[in-house]
Tab-separated table of C-alpha atoms and ligand atoms in Angstrom:
chain	number	residue	atom	x	y	z
U	1	MET	CA	92.334	106.038	56.099
U	2	GLU	CA	92.044	107.534	59.563
U	3	ARG	CA	93.193	104.361	61.285
U	4	ARG	CA	96.540	104.348	59.579
U	5	ASP	CA	96.867	108.039	59.193
U	6	PHE	CA	100.413	108.046	57.855
U	7	ILE	CA	100.471	104.868	55.947
U	8	LYS	CA	100.511	104.470	52.198
U	9	THR	CA	98.196	101.740	51.064
U	10	GLY	CA	97.755	100.126	47.702
U	11	ALA	CA	94.499	99.574	45.803
U	12	PHE	CA	93.610	96.631	48.050
U	13	GLY	CA	94.537	98.378	51.267
U	14	PHE	CA	97.814	96.538	51.739
U	15	THR	CA	100.694	98.293	53.392
U	16	ILE	CA	103.313	99.117	50.783
U	17	PRO	CA	106.670	97.855	51.998
U	18	GLY	CA	108.955	100.767	52.691
U	19	SER	CA	106.098	103.053	53.656
U	20	LEU	CA	106.541	102.414	57.351
U	21	MET	CA	106.786	105.345	59.674
U	22	ASN	CA	110.263	106.704	60.020
U	23	ALA	CA	111.980	109.596	61.694
U	24	ASP	CA	111.610	112.009	58.750
U	25	LYS	CA	107.853	111.518	58.657
U	26	LEU	CA	107.434	112.437	62.306
U	27	LYS	CA	108.459	115.911	63.316
U	28	ALA	CA	109.515	115.763	66.957
U	29	ASN	CA	107.325	117.611	69.394
U	30	ILE	CA	109.415	119.923	71.555
U	31	ASN	CA	106.775	120.990	74.050
U	32	PRO	CA	107.438	118.911	77.157
U	33	ILE	CA	104.729	116.369	77.790
U	34	ILE	CA	104.178	113.616	80.334
U	35	ILE	CA	101.568	110.894	80.358
U	36	SER	CA	101.139	108.579	83.343
U	37	THR	CA	98.819	105.795	84.418
U	38	TRP	CA	96.042	106.086	87.042
U	39	ASN	CA	95.237	108.921	89.375
U	40	PHE	CA	98.567	108.677	91.129
U	41	GLY	CA	99.918	109.745	87.738
U	42	LEU	CA	98.794	113.289	88.595
U	43	PRO	CA	101.310	113.998	91.384
U	44	ALA	CA	103.903	111.984	89.469
U	45	ASN	CA	103.342	114.263	86.460
U	46	ASP	CA	103.734	117.394	88.602
U	47	ILE	CA	107.144	116.265	89.752
U	48	ALA	CA	108.208	114.992	86.343
U	49	MET	CA	107.100	118.205	84.625
U	50	GLU	CA	109.039	120.296	87.131
U	51	VAL	CA	112.141	118.442	85.974
U	52	LEU	CA	111.337	119.078	82.302
U	53	LEU	CA	110.493	122.743	82.787
U	54	LYS	CA	113.852	123.249	84.453
U	55	GLY	CA	115.455	121.865	81.293
U	56	GLY	CA	115.889	118.291	82.559
U	57	ASN	CA	115.793	115.366	80.195
U	58	ALA	CA	113.000	112.868	79.682
U	59	MET	CA	114.758	110.094	81.619
U	60	ASP	CA	115.287	112.294	84.699
U	61	ALA	CA	111.643	113.339	84.526
U	62	ALA	CA	110.216	109.826	84.191
U	63	GLU	CA	112.364	108.553	87.050
U	64	ALA	CA	111.398	111.477	89.313
U	65	GLY	CA	107.693	110.853	88.655
U	66	ALA	CA	108.022	107.151	89.403
U	67	ARG	CA	109.944	107.825	92.615
U	68	HIS	CA	107.063	109.918	93.901
U	69	ALA	CA	104.630	106.997	93.707
U	70	GLU	CA	107.197	104.598	95.155
U	71	ALA	CA	107.603	106.769	98.257
U	72	ASP	CA	103.880	107.253	98.815
U	73	SER	CA	102.788	104.849	101.582
U	74	LYS	CA	99.115	105.429	100.736
U	75	ASN	CA	99.616	103.899	97.320
U	76	SER	CA	99.153	100.152	97.859
U	77	SER	CA	100.307	99.019	94.432
U	78	VAL	CA	103.721	100.662	94.066
U	79	GLY	CA	106.847	100.753	96.254
U	80	PHE	CA	106.573	101.521	99.981
U	81	GLY	CA	103.131	100.455	101.225
U	82	GLY	CA	102.602	98.067	98.292
U	83	LEU	CA	100.519	94.988	99.091
U	84	PRO	CA	102.684	91.907	99.671
U	85	ASP	CA	102.754	88.475	98.070
U	86	GLU	CA	100.928	85.502	99.608
U	87	ASN	CA	103.721	85.054	102.150
U	88	GLY	CA	103.699	88.674	103.279
U	89	HIS	CA	106.751	89.860	101.308
U	90	VAL	CA	106.612	93.111	99.349
U	91	THR	CA	108.423	92.371	96.083
U	92	LEU	CA	108.931	95.127	93.552
U	93	ASP	CA	109.356	95.267	89.767
U	94	ALA	CA	110.493	98.279	87.740
U	95	CYS	CA	112.199	99.277	84.528
U	96	VAL	CA	113.391	102.304	82.589
U	97	MET	CA	114.242	103.015	78.969
U	98	ASP	CA	115.962	106.112	77.621
U	99	SER	CA	116.060	107.892	74.279
U	100	ARG	CA	119.163	106.025	73.112
U	101	GLY	CA	117.430	102.678	73.458
U	102	ASN	CA	119.219	101.820	76.686
U	103	ALA	CA	117.234	99.818	79.203
U	104	GLY	CA	117.512	98.781	82.835
U	105	SER	CA	115.298	96.645	84.980
U	106	VAL	CA	114.897	95.010	88.373
U	107	ALA	CA	112.440	92.317	89.354
U	108	PHE	CA	111.472	90.592	92.586
U	109	LEU	CA	113.415	93.218	94.520
U	110	GLN	CA	112.807	93.382	98.265
U	111	ASN	CA	113.442	95.980	100.978
U	112	ILE	CA	114.531	98.758	98.630
U	113	GLN	CA	112.125	101.655	98.294
U	114	HIS	CA	113.077	102.943	94.853
U	115	PRO	CA	113.296	100.081	92.353
U	116	VAL	CA	113.044	102.568	89.464
U	117	SER	CA	116.333	104.173	90.502
U	118	VAL	CA	117.977	100.783	90.920
U	119	ALA	CA	116.779	99.932	87.396
U	120	ARG	CA	118.364	103.144	86.134
U	121	LYS	CA	121.645	102.222	87.837
U	122	VAL	CA	121.506	98.792	86.191
U	123	MET	CA	121.091	100.599	82.859
U	124	GLU	CA	123.837	103.132	83.416
U	125	GLU	CA	126.388	101.333	85.553
U	126	THR	CA	126.345	97.685	84.527
U	127	LYS	CA	126.773	95.700	81.336
U	128	HIS	CA	123.370	94.121	81.936
U	129	VAL	CA	119.733	95.000	81.423
U	130	MET	CA	118.051	93.105	84.219
U	131	LEU	CA	118.875	92.088	87.792
U	132	VAL	CA	116.512	90.103	89.966
U	133	GLY	CA	115.897	89.171	93.584
U	134	GLU	CA	118.818	88.918	95.949
U	135	GLY	CA	121.318	89.943	93.271
U	136	ALA	CA	119.332	93.105	92.579
U	137	ARG	CA	119.141	93.861	96.308
U	138	GLN	CA	122.877	93.407	96.787
U	139	PHE	CA	123.561	95.585	93.754
U	140	ALA	CA	121.284	98.302	95.167
U	141	ILE	CA	123.066	98.235	98.516
U	142	SER	CA	126.456	98.425	96.774
U	143	LYS	CA	125.195	101.606	95.083
U	144	GLY	CA	124.203	103.208	98.382
U	145	PHE	CA	120.482	102.388	98.526
U	146	LYS	CA	119.252	101.887	102.082
U	147	GLU	CA	117.273	98.852	103.160
U	148	THR	CA	113.781	99.550	104.507
U	149	ASN	CA	110.823	97.490	105.577
U	150	LEU	CA	108.303	98.202	102.816
U	151	LEU	CA	105.348	96.480	104.501
U	152	THR	CA	103.307	99.185	106.211
U	153	GLU	CA	100.935	98.387	109.101
U	154	LYS	CA	97.994	99.064	106.808
U	155	SER	CA	99.184	96.633	104.106
U	156	LYS	CA	100.049	94.050	106.755
U	157	LYS	CA	96.523	94.295	108.156
U	158	GLU	CA	95.000	93.829	104.705
U	159	TRP	CA	97.254	90.857	104.006
U	160	LYS	CA	96.287	89.249	107.361
U	161	ALA	CA	92.603	89.729	106.545
U	162	TRP	CA	93.173	88.170	103.103
U	163	GLN	CA	94.950	85.189	104.683
U	164	LYS	CA	91.760	84.173	106.476
U	165	GLU	CA	89.929	83.510	103.195
U	166	ARG	CA	92.871	83.292	100.754
U	167	ARG	CA	90.575	84.339	97.937
U	168	THR	CA	92.264	84.743	94.553
U	169	MET	CA	92.045	88.452	94.012
U	170	THR	CA	91.156	89.512	90.525
U	171	PRO	CA	94.016	91.665	89.356
U	172	HIS	CA	92.013	94.839	88.857
U	173	GLU	CA	90.872	94.672	92.484
U	174	THR	CA	94.275	94.943	93.978
U	175	HIS	CA	96.984	96.167	91.715
U	176	ASP	CA	98.049	98.949	89.449
U	177	THR	CA	101.293	100.165	88.002
U	178	LEU	CA	102.679	103.618	87.662
U	179	SER	CA	104.032	104.055	84.153
U	180	VAL	CA	105.400	107.423	83.099
U	181	LEU	CA	106.150	108.385	79.487
U	182	ALA	CA	108.017	111.663	79.076
U	183	GLN	CA	109.110	113.829	76.171
U	184	ASP	CA	111.524	116.672	76.850
U	185	ALA	CA	112.162	120.019	75.161
U	186	LYS	CA	114.623	118.391	72.778
U	187	GLY	CA	111.874	116.049	71.641
U	188	ASN	CA	113.559	113.038	73.253
U	189	LEU	CA	111.517	110.239	74.780
U	190	ALA	CA	112.039	108.099	77.885
U	191	GLY	CA	109.886	106.053	80.211
U	192	ALA	CA	109.668	104.377	83.603
U	193	CYS	CA	107.412	101.702	85.003
U	194	THR	CA	107.116	100.601	88.654
U	195	THR	CA	104.841	98.307	90.671
U	196	SER	CA	104.499	95.961	93.614
U	197	GLY	CA	102.547	93.728	91.234
U	198	TRP	CA	99.546	91.520	91.803
U	199	ALA	CA	98.598	91.564	95.480
U	200	TYR	CA	99.014	88.210	97.264
U	201	LYS	CA	100.701	86.753	94.177
U	202	MET	CA	102.798	83.600	94.454
U	203	HIS	CA	106.167	84.239	96.032
U	204	GLY	CA	108.566	84.827	93.139
U	205	ARG	CA	105.924	85.979	90.632
U	206	VAL	CA	107.109	88.708	88.287
U	207	GLY	CA	104.724	90.630	86.056
U	208	ASP	CA	105.152	92.649	82.882
U	209	SER	CA	106.346	95.855	84.502
U	210	PRO	CA	110.085	95.044	84.555
U	211	ILE	CA	110.032	93.274	81.178
U	212	ILE	CA	111.315	95.524	78.410
U	213	GLY	CA	108.816	95.433	75.547
U	214	ALA	CA	105.997	94.226	77.790
U	215	GLY	CA	105.479	96.815	80.550
U	216	LEU	CA	107.402	99.547	78.744
U	217	TYR	CA	109.010	100.283	75.407
U	218	VAL	CA	110.635	103.419	74.041
U	219	ASP	CA	111.816	103.985	70.487
U	220	ASN	CA	113.041	107.540	70.157
U	221	GLU	CA	112.256	107.653	66.428
U	222	ILE	CA	108.664	106.524	66.704
U	223	GLY	CA	107.230	106.747	70.198
U	224	SER	CA	106.795	105.052	73.541
U	225	SER	CA	104.205	102.930	75.268
U	226	ALA	CA	103.545	101.433	78.687
U	227	ALA	CA	101.068	99.053	80.233
U	228	THR	CA	99.111	98.480	83.386
U	229	GLY	CA	96.870	95.584	84.292
U	230	LEU	CA	97.225	91.828	84.148
U	231	GLY	CA	100.937	91.441	83.483
U	232	GLU	CA	100.749	87.819	82.366
U	233	GLU	CA	98.653	88.814	79.336
U	234	VAL	CA	100.835	91.812	78.533
U	235	ILE	CA	103.950	89.618	78.569
U	236	LYS	CA	102.339	87.038	76.259
U	237	THR	CA	101.628	89.718	73.658
U	238	THR	CA	104.794	91.824	74.181
U	239	GLY	CA	102.276	94.601	74.642
U	240	SER	CA	104.240	97.852	74.775
U	241	PHE	CA	106.594	96.824	71.985
U	242	LEU	CA	103.566	95.892	69.912
U	243	VAL	CA	101.967	99.307	70.440
U	244	VAL	CA	105.164	101.071	69.341
U	245	GLU	CA	105.567	98.795	66.323
U	246	LEU	CA	101.963	99.455	65.320
U	247	MET	CA	102.673	103.185	65.494
U	248	ARG	CA	105.679	102.524	63.273
U	249	GLN	CA	103.311	100.881	60.799
U	250	GLY	CA	101.230	104.024	60.739
U	251	TYR	CA	98.584	103.363	63.360
U	252	SER	CA	97.638	106.440	65.385
U	253	PRO	CA	98.594	106.111	69.093
U	254	ILE	CA	95.014	105.347	70.128
U	255	ASP	CA	94.486	102.796	67.359
U	256	ALA	CA	97.792	101.149	68.190
U	257	CYS	CA	96.626	100.725	71.814
U	258	LYS	CA	93.254	99.388	70.651
U	259	GLU	CA	94.774	96.931	68.187
U	260	ALA	CA	97.120	95.536	70.869
U	261	LEU	CA	94.082	95.040	73.132
U	262	ASP	CA	92.004	93.535	70.312
U	263	ARG	CA	94.452	90.682	70.036
U	264	ILE	CA	93.940	89.900	73.722
U	265	ILE	CA	90.170	90.154	73.364
U	266	LYS	CA	90.302	87.673	70.458
U	267	SER	CA	92.492	85.214	72.312
U	268	HIS	CA	89.937	85.231	75.150
U	269	ASN	CA	86.964	84.601	72.861
U	270	GLY	CA	85.859	88.180	73.132
U	271	LYS	CA	85.382	87.959	76.890
U	272	PRO	CA	88.498	88.698	78.919
U	273	ASP	CA	87.614	89.151	82.582
U	274	PHE	CA	90.616	91.247	83.525
U	275	GLN	CA	91.885	94.727	82.946
U	276	ILE	CA	94.741	95.997	80.797
U	277	GLY	CA	95.400	99.601	79.906
U	278	TYR	CA	97.931	101.020	77.465
U	279	ILE	CA	99.245	104.540	77.194
U	280	ALA	CA	101.181	105.665	74.117
U	281	LEU	CA	103.092	108.797	73.212
U	282	ARG	CA	104.183	109.302	69.636
U	283	LYS	CA	107.308	111.259	68.699
U	284	ASP	CA	105.181	114.139	67.379
U	285	GLY	CA	103.565	114.545	70.820
U	286	LYS	CA	100.301	112.825	69.963
U	287	VAL	CA	98.999	110.594	72.777
U	288	GLY	CA	96.701	107.583	72.781
U	289	VAL	CA	95.136	105.523	75.557
U	290	ALA	CA	92.838	102.496	75.626
U	291	CYS	CA	91.770	99.843	78.100
U	292	LEU	CA	90.041	96.479	77.888
U	293	LYS	CA	87.206	96.839	80.376
U	294	TRP	CA	85.569	99.110	82.909
U	295	GLU	CA	87.431	102.421	83.058
U	296	PHE	CA	91.019	103.492	83.127
U	297	GLU	CA	92.340	106.777	84.463
U	298	TYR	CA	95.444	108.472	83.189
U	299	ALA	CA	97.053	111.856	83.619
U	300	ILE	CA	98.523	114.139	80.974
U	301	ALA	CA	100.708	117.132	81.741
U	302	ARG	CA	101.579	119.693	79.101
U	303	GLY	CA	103.497	122.718	80.338
U	304	GLU	CA	101.653	124.148	83.343
U	305	GLU	CA	98.535	122.036	82.791
U	306	ASN	CA	98.133	118.618	84.411
U	307	LYS	CA	94.801	116.808	84.115
U	308	LEU	CA	93.241	113.460	84.914
U	309	TYR	CA	91.244	111.761	82.156
U	310	LYS	CA	89.116	108.626	81.960
U	311	VAL	CA	88.686	106.211	79.113
U	312	LYS	CA	86.007	103.520	78.896
U	313	GLY	CA	86.850	99.891	78.171
U	314	LEU	CA	86.637	98.467	74.663
U	315	ILE	CA	84.264	95.715	75.797
F	401	LIG	N1	101.036	95.061	85.440
F	401	LIG	C1	101.299	94.846	86.824
F	401	LIG	C2	101.628	93.414	87.067
F	401	LIG	O1	101.051	92.543	86.440
F	401	LIG	C3	100.253	95.297	87.766
F	401	LIG	C4	99.199	96.274	87.286
F	401	LIG	O2	99.482	97.187	86.573
F	401	LIG	O3	98.013	96.144	87.644
F	401	LIG	O4	102.416	93.144	87.942
């Protein structure tokens, strides 16, 4: 019964309709907590936690954490300094979701350093959920965002070197996403997700990170989840939504992440050759993490403590 630790099952182990997780079964955790992907999640957590400890809300915290990675030129998979597409253009994807179920997203955005903040503006100041490409850029400029060249000398050099061989990079070699899941002192949940995507991707390619339900999903009654890794596979399985829905069905956060990955393993005959990692944060403050292969690093901050952890792949 551990796997579905809240679920009521009948004599044959079937889920009894109506026994799904709901708000009354999960007492909200009110000790601020942040969980973020990869080692750049550590500094992101520091900044996000500062927001929470000053009484800020989960959305402000998640956005602040994501902005830190976007501004860091040493990080070659998010924002400024991100590796470009095959034509040398840095194109960014990001999304946010708040505790009221509102969502905002931008995809294929160029020359704007903070896609996560543009996504938040889409959520809060438009009737839409998603803006892409040139429209997203124009919207950002209309909201006061400054245009910047996001291709650093270092990333340009790497792209030029890649052009000589034009080898298809395996996703885990060249890209990562910063996803931040936050819970504030009121127990409310929010999340943010930001990336420059698969390095040397086709011009126009968009991954899972700006797709609500794929790269990120937040349900303030149940929990939140976010993804990193091969976006195409996360989109095809609506990964983050699936993790949250599995938690709703009673799966623990870690088992929800594992089950979502199991489906991908099965659809690749047990041998996927790419990486995907999920992080999950349930309403009661319980976290879960799992990845397909190799190792996956993630950072958890609780109050003053902020630590990096590693999880081994399922296969
Ligand atoms: N999920 C991102 C994408 O496919 C990149 C990553 O997290 O590795 O664009």
